[in-house]
mmCIF file of C-alpha atoms in Angstrom:
data_model
loop_
_atom_site.group_PDB
_atom_site.id
_atom_site.type_symbol
_atom_site.label_atom_id
_atom_site.label_comp_id
_atom_site.label_asym_id
_atom_site.label_seq_id
_atom_site.Cartn_x
_atom_site.Cartn_y
_atom_site.Cartn_z
ATOM 1 C CA MET T 28 0.297 -0.145 0.226
ATOM 2 C CA LYS T 29 2.904 2.213 1.216
ATOM 3 C CA THR T 30 4.350 1.667 -2.063
ATOM 4 C CA SER T 31 1.697 2.183 -4.744
ATOM 5 C CA ILE T 32 1.077 5.560 -2.792
ATOM 6 C CA ALA T 33 4.732 6.554 -2.955
ATOM 7 C CA ALA T 34 4.830 5.450 -6.567
ATOM 8 C CA LEU T 35 1.666 7.740 -7.622
ATOM 9 C CA PHE T 36 3.565 10.459 -5.962
ATOM 10 C CA ALA T 37 6.393 9.933 -8.084
ATOM 11 C CA VAL T 38 4.606 9.636 -10.696
ATOM 12 C CA ALA T 39 2.108 12.841 -10.101
ATOM 13 C CA LEU T 40 5.253 14.526 -9.509
ATOM 14 C CA ALA T 41 6.989 13.525 -12.867
ATOM 15 C CA VAL T 42 3.897 14.443 -14.566
ATOM 16 C CA THR T 43 3.181 17.876 -13.024
ATOM 17 C CA GLY T 44 6.978 18.796 -12.940
ATOM 18 C CA CYS T 45 8.081 18.020 -16.124
ATOM 19 C CA HIS T 46 10.294 20.629 -17.039
ATOM 20 C CA ASP T 47 13.657 20.233 -16.549
ATOM 21 C CA THR T 48 15.745 22.804 -14.330
ATOM 22 C CA MET T 49 19.603 23.902 -14.880
ATOM 23 C CA ASN T 50 22.165 22.151 -12.738
ATOM 24 C CA SER T 51 25.119 24.497 -12.948
ATOM 25 C CA VAL T 52 29.339 23.643 -11.424
ATOM 26 C CA GLU T 53 32.164 26.130 -10.865
ATOM 27 C CA ASN T 54 34.995 27.405 -9.127
ATOM 28 C CA ALA T 55 34.877 28.363 -5.815
ATOM 29 C CA GLN T 56 37.534 30.347 -5.654
ATOM 30 C CA LYS T 57 37.295 32.749 -8.317
ATOM 31 C CA THR T 58 40.439 34.796 -10.137
ATOM 32 C CA GLY T 59 38.663 37.097 -11.485
ATOM 33 C CA GLN T 60 36.851 39.783 -9.919
ATOM 34 C CA ARG T 61 33.692 41.548 -11.577
ATOM 35 C CA ASN T 62 33.777 45.610 -11.251
ATOM 36 C CA MET T 63 29.804 45.277 -9.848
ATOM 37 C CA VAL T 64 27.775 48.026 -10.435
ATOM 38 C CA SER T 65 24.775 49.518 -8.822
ATOM 39 C CA ASP T 66 21.738 49.881 -10.623
ATOM 40 C CA GLN T 67 18.789 51.412 -10.891
ATOM 41 C CA ARG T 68 15.451 49.440 -11.898
ATOM 42 C CA VAL T 69 12.109 50.370 -13.244
ATOM 43 C CA VAL T 70 9.626 47.650 -13.145
ATOM 44 C CA SER T 71 6.806 47.824 -15.136
ATOM 45 C CA ASP T 72 6.378 44.542 -15.644
ATOM 46 C CA THR T 73 6.580 42.680 -12.477
ATOM 47 C CA GLY T 74 5.271 39.154 -13.744
ATOM 48 C CA LEU T 75 8.640 39.316 -16.207
ATOM 49 C CA ASN T 76 10.674 40.616 -12.638
ATOM 50 C CA ARG T 77 8.849 37.449 -10.566
ATOM 51 C CA LYS T 78 9.799 35.248 -13.332
ATOM 52 C CA VAL T 79 12.950 36.487 -15.026
ATOM 53 C CA GLY T 80 14.868 38.773 -12.427
ATOM 54 C CA VAL T 81 18.466 40.931 -12.337
ATOM 55 C CA ILE T 82 20.605 39.706 -9.835
ATOM 56 C CA GLY T 83 23.730 42.145 -11.022
ATOM 57 C CA VAL T 84 25.501 44.131 -13.407
ATOM 58 C CA ASN T 85 29.197 44.879 -13.983
ATOM 59 C CA THR T 86 31.256 46.640 -16.145
ATOM 60 C CA ALA T 87 34.676 46.277 -18.229
ATOM 61 C CA MET T 88 36.204 48.414 -20.527
ATOM 62 C CA THR T 89 37.475 46.383 -23.404
ATOM 63 C CA PRO T 90 41.434 47.059 -25.065
ATOM 64 C CA GLY T 91 39.947 49.456 -27.645
ATOM 65 C CA GLY T 92 37.997 51.468 -24.800
ATOM 66 C CA PHE T 93 34.514 50.488 -25.221
ATOM 67 C CA LEU T 94 32.613 50.232 -22.277
ATOM 68 C CA ARG T 95 31.265 45.939 -21.999
ATOM 69 C CA VAL T 96 28.303 45.283 -19.588
ATOM 70 C CA GLN T 97 27.400 42.047 -18.278
ATOM 71 C CA VAL T 98 24.142 41.566 -16.854
ATOM 72 C CA GLU T 99 23.529 38.558 -14.276
ATOM 73 C CA LEU T 100 19.766 37.138 -14.959
ATOM 74 C CA LEU T 101 18.123 34.127 -12.761
ATOM 75 C CA ASN T 102 15.183 32.099 -14.125
ATOM 76 C CA ARG T 103 13.148 31.911 -10.794
ATOM 77 C CA THR T 104 10.620 29.668 -12.430
ATOM 78 C CA SER T 105 10.341 25.988 -13.087
ATOM 79 C CA SER T 106 9.370 26.691 -17.098
ATOM 80 C CA LEU T 107 11.437 28.035 -20.081
ATOM 81 C CA GLN T 108 10.713 32.118 -19.961
ATOM 82 C CA ASN T 109 11.445 33.565 -22.895
ATOM 83 C CA TYR T 110 12.447 37.549 -23.093
ATOM 84 C CA ASN T 111 13.956 40.016 -25.817
ATOM 85 C CA TYR T 112 16.330 42.565 -24.455
ATOM 86 C CA HIS T 113 18.115 45.677 -25.779
ATOM 87 C CA PHE T 114 20.955 47.544 -24.495
ATOM 88 C CA GLU T 115 20.749 51.436 -25.090
ATOM 89 C CA TRP T 116 24.226 53.514 -24.695
ATOM 90 C CA PHE T 117 24.385 57.225 -23.580
ATOM 91 C CA ASP T 118 27.153 59.517 -23.704
ATOM 92 C CA GLN T 119 28.465 61.398 -21.072
ATOM 93 C CA ASN T 120 25.994 64.539 -21.348
ATOM 94 C CA GLY T 121 23.194 61.776 -21.190
ATOM 95 C CA MET T 122 22.547 61.763 -25.193
ATOM 96 C CA GLN T 123 21.937 58.808 -26.334
ATOM 97 C CA VAL T 124 23.974 57.129 -28.960
ATOM 98 C CA GLY T 125 24.359 54.509 -31.403
ATOM 99 C CA GLY T 126 20.520 54.258 -31.817
ATOM 100 C CA SER T 127 20.451 51.934 -35.022
ATOM 101 C CA SER T 128 22.838 50.319 -34.564
ATOM 102 C CA THR T 129 21.555 48.009 -31.255
ATOM 103 C CA ALA T 130 19.216 45.667 -31.810
ATOM 104 C CA VAL T 131 16.317 43.898 -30.162
ATOM 105 C CA ILE T 132 17.484 40.467 -29.276
ATOM 106 C CA SER T 133 15.353 37.652 -28.760
ATOM 107 C CA ASP T 134 16.342 34.796 -26.101
ATOM 108 C CA SER T 135 15.423 32.234 -23.527
ATOM 109 C CA ILE T 136 16.259 30.871 -20.508
ATOM 110 C CA ASP T 137 16.255 27.127 -18.764
ATOM 111 C CA PRO T 138 14.237 26.372 -15.966
ATOM 112 C CA LYS T 139 16.345 28.256 -12.832
ATOM 113 C CA GLU T 140 19.218 28.813 -14.970
ATOM 114 C CA ASP T 141 21.886 31.750 -14.486
ATOM 115 C CA LYS T 142 22.957 33.332 -17.258
ATOM 116 C CA TYR T 143 25.058 36.318 -18.289
ATOM 117 C CA ILE T 144 24.115 38.883 -21.329
ATOM 118 C CA SER T 145 26.094 40.895 -23.003
ATOM 119 C CA ALA T 146 26.695 43.853 -25.030
ATOM 120 C CA ILE T 147 29.855 46.654 -26.034
ATOM 121 C CA ALA T 148 28.765 50.109 -26.559
ATOM 122 C CA PRO T 149 29.184 51.191 -30.076
ATOM 123 C CA THR T 150 31.897 54.243 -29.192
ATOM 124 C CA GLU T 151 33.582 55.018 -26.790
ATOM 125 C CA ALA T 152 31.970 57.762 -26.282
ATOM 126 C CA ALA T 153 29.301 55.718 -24.783
ATOM 127 C CA LYS T 154 29.312 55.906 -20.834
ATOM 128 C CA ASP T 155 26.195 54.888 -19.346
ATOM 129 C CA PHE T 156 23.678 52.401 -20.442
ATOM 130 C CA ARG T 157 20.083 50.881 -20.075
ATOM 131 C CA LEU T 158 18.877 47.717 -20.647
ATOM 132 C CA LYS T 159 15.594 46.798 -21.427
ATOM 133 C CA LEU T 160 13.884 43.406 -20.951
ATOM 134 C CA ILE T 161 10.397 42.290 -22.546
ATOM 135 C CA LEU T 162 8.736 39.137 -21.750
ATOM 136 C CA GLY T 163 8.529 37.190 -25.024
ATOM 137 C CA GLN T 164 6.362 34.751 -26.246
ATOM 138 C CA MET J 1045 -32.269 68.358 -51.504
ATOM 139 C CA LYS J 1046 -32.479 64.952 -52.266
ATOM 140 C CA ASN J 1047 -29.166 64.995 -53.373
ATOM 141 C CA LYS J 1048 -27.359 66.853 -51.086
ATOM 142 C CA ILE J 1049 -27.875 63.852 -48.134
ATOM 143 C CA ILE J 1050 -27.500 61.250 -50.719
ATOM 144 C CA ILE J 1051 -24.038 62.164 -52.315
ATOM 145 C CA PRO J 1052 -22.235 62.431 -48.618
ATOM 146 C CA LEU J 1053 -23.709 58.904 -47.692
ATOM 147 C CA MET J 1054 -22.785 57.285 -50.073
ATOM 148 C CA ALA J 1055 -19.140 58.817 -50.674
ATOM 149 C CA ALA J 1056 -19.307 58.189 -46.592
ATOM 150 C CA SER J 1057 -20.147 54.522 -46.887
ATOM 151 C CA ALA J 1058 -17.343 54.295 -49.804
ATOM 152 C CA VAL J 1059 -14.959 55.163 -47.557
ATOM 153 C CA PHE J 1060 -16.171 53.104 -44.114
ATOM 154 C CA VAL J 1061 -16.364 49.951 -46.638
ATOM 155 C CA THR J 1062 -12.665 50.815 -48.363
ATOM 156 C CA GLY J 1063 -10.725 52.006 -45.007
ATOM 157 C CA CYS J 1064 -12.466 48.735 -43.037
ATOM 158 C CA GLY J 1065 -9.918 46.439 -44.282
ATOM 159 C CA THR J 1066 -6.638 48.428 -43.837
ATOM 160 C CA ASN J 1067 -5.338 48.152 -40.556
ATOM 161 C CA ALA J 1068 -1.549 49.402 -41.723
ATOM 162 C CA HIS J 1069 0.339 51.019 -39.466
ATOM 163 C CA TYR J 1070 4.210 51.750 -38.450
ATOM 164 C CA VAL J 1071 6.491 49.979 -36.283
ATOM 165 C CA GLN J 1072 10.022 50.238 -34.961
ATOM 166 C CA THR J 1073 12.516 48.593 -37.249
ATOM 167 C CA GLY J 1074 13.948 45.554 -35.606
ATOM 168 C CA GLY J 1075 11.741 45.839 -32.546
ATOM 169 C CA THR J 1076 9.371 43.177 -30.929
ATOM 170 C CA GLN J 1077 6.510 43.721 -33.492
ATOM 171 C CA ASN J 1078 8.221 42.896 -36.797
ATOM 172 C CA VAL J 1079 7.254 39.934 -38.896
ATOM 173 C CA VAL J 1080 9.484 36.661 -37.729
ATOM 174 C CA SER J 1081 9.959 34.503 -40.418
ATOM 175 C CA ILE J 1082 11.179 30.608 -40.760
ATOM 176 C CA GLY J 1083 11.879 30.450 -44.266
ATOM 177 C CA GLN J 1084 13.239 34.042 -44.782
ATOM 178 C CA ILE J 1085 16.029 36.289 -42.906
ATOM 179 C CA ASN J 1086 13.715 39.270 -41.388
ATOM 180 C CA ILE J 1087 15.113 42.621 -40.938
ATOM 181 C CA GLN J 1088 15.580 42.007 -37.214
ATOM 182 C CA ASP J 1089 18.199 39.064 -37.890
ATOM 183 C CA TYR J 1090 20.517 41.633 -40.021
ATOM 184 C CA ILE J 1091 20.500 44.077 -37.577
ATOM 185 C CA GLN J 1092 20.974 41.084 -34.533
ATOM 186 C CA ALA J 1093 24.083 40.169 -36.659
ATOM 187 C CA ALA J 1094 25.393 42.611 -37.431
ATOM 188 C CA SER J 1095 25.171 44.195 -33.966
ATOM 189 C CA ALA J 1096 26.477 41.676 -32.247
ATOM 190 C CA MET J 1097 29.492 41.073 -34.872
ATOM 191 C CA THR J 1098 30.640 44.845 -34.792
ATOM 192 C CA GLY J 1099 30.640 44.395 -31.001
ATOM 193 C CA ASP J 1100 32.887 41.606 -31.328
ATOM 194 C CA LEU J 1101 35.121 43.385 -33.866
ATOM 195 C CA LEU J 1102 35.618 46.518 -31.831
ATOM 196 C CA ALA J 1103 36.236 44.452 -28.627
ATOM 197 C CA SER J 1104 39.017 42.482 -30.332
ATOM 198 C CA GLY J 1105 41.347 45.553 -30.981
ATOM 199 C CA ALA J 1106 42.223 44.311 -34.470
ATOM 200 C CA LEU J 1107 41.268 47.698 -35.859
ATOM 201 C CA ASP J 1108 43.519 48.937 -33.645
ATOM 202 C CA ARG J 1109 46.544 47.584 -34.711
ATOM 203 C CA VAL J 1110 47.658 49.471 -37.821
ATOM 204 C CA LYS J 1111 50.116 52.823 -37.754
ATOM 205 C CA THR J 1112 47.626 55.613 -38.215
ATOM 206 C CA PRO J 1113 43.902 55.081 -37.224
ATOM 207 C CA PRO J 1114 41.528 55.009 -38.374
ATOM 208 C CA ALA J 1115 42.280 51.611 -40.384
ATOM 209 C CA VAL J 1116 41.258 51.414 -43.649
ATOM 210 C CA LEU J 1117 38.818 48.821 -44.719
ATOM 211 C CA ALA J 1118 37.765 47.275 -48.326
ATOM 212 C CA ILE J 1119 35.058 45.234 -48.724
ATOM 213 C CA SER J 1120 35.164 42.149 -50.357
ATOM 214 C CA ARG J 1121 32.786 39.013 -51.287
ATOM 215 C CA ILE J 1122 29.943 38.227 -49.210
ATOM 216 C CA VAL J 1123 28.835 34.940 -50.245
ATOM 217 C CA ASN J 1124 25.033 34.026 -50.180
ATOM 218 C CA ASN J 1125 24.964 30.918 -49.348
ATOM 219 C CA THR J 1126 20.510 30.498 -48.394
ATOM 220 C CA GLY J 1127 18.381 29.344 -50.162
ATOM 221 C CA GLN J 1128 16.976 33.174 -51.167
ATOM 222 C CA GLN J 1129 18.034 35.997 -52.622
ATOM 223 C CA ILE J 1130 19.110 38.334 -50.535
ATOM 224 C CA ASP J 1131 20.888 41.866 -50.369
ATOM 225 C CA THR J 1132 23.988 41.185 -48.589
ATOM 226 C CA ASP J 1133 24.210 45.482 -47.840
ATOM 227 C CA LEU J 1134 21.997 44.722 -45.463
ATOM 228 C CA LEU J 1135 24.196 42.984 -43.101
ATOM 229 C CA VAL J 1136 27.538 44.746 -44.922
ATOM 230 C CA LYS J 1137 26.306 48.291 -44.354
ATOM 231 C CA LYS J 1138 25.033 47.883 -40.899
ATOM 232 C CA ILE J 1139 28.852 47.122 -39.589
ATOM 233 C CA ARG J 1140 30.136 49.583 -42.049
ATOM 234 C CA VAL J 1141 28.223 52.164 -40.602
ATOM 235 C CA ALA J 1142 28.940 51.315 -36.792
ATOM 236 C CA LEU J 1143 32.434 51.043 -37.766
ATOM 237 C CA LEU J 1144 32.729 54.949 -39.156
ATOM 238 C CA GLN J 1145 30.820 55.836 -35.981
ATOM 239 C CA SER J 1146 32.958 53.874 -33.597
ATOM 240 C CA GLY J 1147 35.701 55.881 -35.402
ATOM 241 C CA LYS J 1148 37.316 52.910 -35.733
ATOM 242 C CA ALA J 1149 37.430 52.544 -39.165
ATOM 243 C CA VAL J 1150 36.484 53.766 -42.749
ATOM 244 C CA THR J 1151 35.767 52.060 -45.692
ATOM 245 C CA THR J 1152 37.364 52.775 -48.823
ATOM 246 C CA THR J 1153 34.303 53.554 -51.762
ATOM 247 C CA THR J 1154 37.717 53.680 -54.489
ATOM 248 C CA PHE J 1155 38.756 49.969 -54.472
ATOM 249 C CA GLY J 1156 36.932 46.880 -54.325
ATOM 250 C CA LEU J 1157 36.561 43.237 -55.517
ATOM 251 C CA GLY J 1158 38.026 42.615 -59.135
ATOM 252 C CA GLY J 1159 39.008 46.519 -59.233
ATOM 253 C CA GLN J 1160 35.484 47.714 -59.494
ATOM 254 C CA ALA J 1161 34.939 50.563 -57.406
ATOM 255 C CA GLU J 1162 32.092 51.062 -55.440
ATOM 256 C CA ASP J 1163 31.540 55.091 -56.201
ATOM 257 C CA PRO J 1164 33.467 55.242 -60.045
ATOM 258 C CA LEU J 1165 33.002 59.432 -59.787
ATOM 259 C CA ALA J 1166 35.335 59.019 -55.844
ATOM 260 C CA SER J 1167 37.611 57.200 -57.858
ATOM 261 C CA GLY J 1168 38.146 59.463 -61.247
ATOM 262 C CA LEU J 1169 38.512 62.134 -58.706
ATOM 263 C CA GLN J 1170 41.031 60.517 -56.450
ATOM 264 C CA GLN J 1171 43.305 59.120 -59.500
ATOM 265 C CA LYS J 1172 42.825 63.040 -60.159
ATOM 266 C CA ASN J 1173 43.896 64.219 -57.020
ATOM 267 C CA ASP J 1174 47.009 62.044 -56.915
ATOM 268 C CA PHE J 1175 47.789 62.979 -60.390
ATOM 269 C CA MET J 1176 48.285 66.716 -59.678
ATOM 270 C CA ASN J 1177 50.058 66.048 -56.443
ATOM 271 C CA ASP J 1178 52.046 63.836 -57.981
ATOM 272 C CA LYS J 1179 51.609 60.752 -55.528
ATOM 273 C CA ASN J 1180 49.110 57.531 -54.509
ATOM 274 C CA THR J 1181 46.647 56.761 -52.328
ATOM 275 C CA THR J 1182 44.888 54.072 -54.090
ATOM 276 C CA GLY J 1183 46.867 51.653 -52.516
ATOM 277 C CA ARG J 1184 46.046 52.109 -48.614
ATOM 278 C CA VAL J 1185 44.226 49.692 -47.550
ATOM 279 C CA ASP J 1186 44.436 48.013 -44.301
ATOM 280 C CA PHE J 1187 41.539 45.270 -44.108
ATOM 281 C CA SER J 1188 39.284 43.593 -46.026
ATOM 282 C CA LEU J 1189 36.270 42.108 -44.926
ATOM 283 C CA SER J 1190 34.654 38.742 -46.789
ATOM 284 C CA GLY J 1191 32.057 36.680 -45.522
ATOM 285 C CA LYS J 1192 29.417 34.175 -46.383
ATOM 286 C CA ILE J 1193 26.176 33.788 -45.234
ATOM 287 C CA ILE J 1194 24.559 29.864 -44.873
ATOM 288 C CA GLN J 1195 20.918 28.402 -44.223
ATOM 289 C CA LEU J 1196 20.481 25.526 -42.808
ATOM 290 C CA ASN J 1197 16.742 24.100 -42.536
ATOM 291 C CA ALA J 1198 15.281 21.332 -40.175
ATOM 292 C CA ARG J 1199 12.320 19.943 -39.754
ATOM 293 C CA ALA J 1200 10.331 17.549 -37.198
ATOM 294 C CA GLY J 1201 6.623 16.643 -38.340
ATOM 295 C CA ASN J 1202 5.116 20.261 -38.434
ATOM 296 C CA THR J 1203 7.966 22.136 -36.539
ATOM 297 C CA SER J 1204 10.480 23.734 -38.914
ATOM 298 C CA GLN J 1205 13.661 25.415 -37.806
ATOM 299 C CA ALA J 1206 15.871 27.392 -39.839
ATOM 300 C CA THR J 1207 19.852 28.449 -38.992
ATOM 301 C CA TYR J 1208 21.129 31.348 -40.455
ATOM 302 C CA SER J 1209 25.048 31.639 -39.554
ATOM 303 C CA PHE J 1210 26.250 35.495 -40.799
ATOM 304 C CA GLN J 1211 30.197 34.646 -40.844
ATOM 305 C CA LEU J 1212 32.619 37.116 -41.214
ATOM 306 C CA SER J 1213 36.326 37.407 -41.624
ATOM 307 C CA LEU J 1214 38.511 40.762 -41.695
ATOM 308 C CA THR J 1215 42.267 40.014 -43.321
ATOM 309 C CA ASP J 1216 45.043 41.978 -42.935
ATOM 310 C CA ASN J 1217 47.315 43.631 -46.063
ATOM 311 C CA GLN J 1218 49.877 40.601 -44.796
ATOM 312 C CA GLY J 1219 46.644 37.745 -46.051
ATOM 313 C CA LEU J 1220 46.311 36.900 -42.327
ATOM 314 C CA ALA J 1221 42.464 36.700 -40.734
ATOM 315 C CA VAL J 1222 43.519 38.807 -37.990
ATOM 316 C CA TRP J 1223 39.677 38.459 -36.635
ATOM 317 C CA GLU J 1224 36.940 36.011 -37.465
ATOM 318 C CA GLY J 1225 33.083 36.525 -36.558
ATOM 319 C CA GLU J 1226 30.238 34.244 -36.900
ATOM 320 C CA LYS J 1227 26.618 34.677 -35.618
ATOM 321 C CA GLU J 1228 24.068 31.932 -35.549
ATOM 322 C CA ILE J 1229 20.239 32.553 -35.514
ATOM 323 C CA THR J 1230 18.058 30.194 -35.426
ATOM 324 C CA LYS J 1231 13.994 30.624 -35.596
ATOM 325 C CA GLN J 1232 11.522 27.229 -35.338
ATOM 326 C CA GLY J 1233 8.046 27.681 -35.752
ATOM 327 C CA THR J 1234 4.612 26.026 -37.672
ATOM 328 C CA GLN J 1235 4.243 29.381 -39.132
ATOM 329 C CA SER J 1236 5.838 32.764 -39.884
ATOM 330 C CA ALA J 1237 4.474 35.022 -36.785
ATOM 331 C CA VAL J 1238 4.445 39.070 -35.682
ATOM 332 C CA GLY J 1239 6.339 39.603 -32.751
ATOM 333 C CA PHE J 1240 9.602 37.747 -31.170
#
């Protein structure tokens, strides 16, 4: 009796939780140090924020003097999430630069996956950035 | 009097009938409202590929390794290995614009594949200028940009998938590929749709 209940429970779990989540492994003692930046967030889609959250933002400069931004995302759900993102760049006066060269990129993130998205500024004049995240279909 | 009422009514009906079916509107090029087709490279694919490869090229620092910056770039052959007729300038022009705006490279329009100048008038002016000043400026090209666009189709039941591989090589004037970039875009579905 106990066995059949346990078996039923296992089958029910397997059926309802059919999306595979992400396992990962990484070195604990990190060689590289991330230059984390404090961010300012505007959340209008709380649903997206609950599903795919921004964990952290770090920046670096390329050898050519371009700003490189890396954003860490986490899928908090147990299902695959599609999203679109778009980086905007601003010069030291706050004026947007490279408008036409920055694309809206469609991407997906596996259940419970921790993922990085990155972009490189289109010109050396770009000093600030903004990331726009939109839930995909 | 009757005509005065009937004619405007008829005109209004005609406008209503003809204007009813049209819902044409502007959308942002490359934005989330663009049509996504599986068997075709869409404008957002070109924008995404050009943006990714330009960023990669700029980050590599390959363009900085010239004696007198900015680097001078000549456009070589971009092979279309897809099943569709495409204008490769949809990719290359975006890269050229972005590189010019970055200040790291300029593209020559007077020197091209097979001796064909993209801008014959500019080529003539350059030759005339060289003759008048007794110098030769036509030879300065630091890099050439070549590439290929490949399409790979797959199908499982009703689901179709197409992968478009955008490949570019930057070759210096010693014949060495100093930077190579590849961006793959895969689209899957049963039919084309609007939005990402």
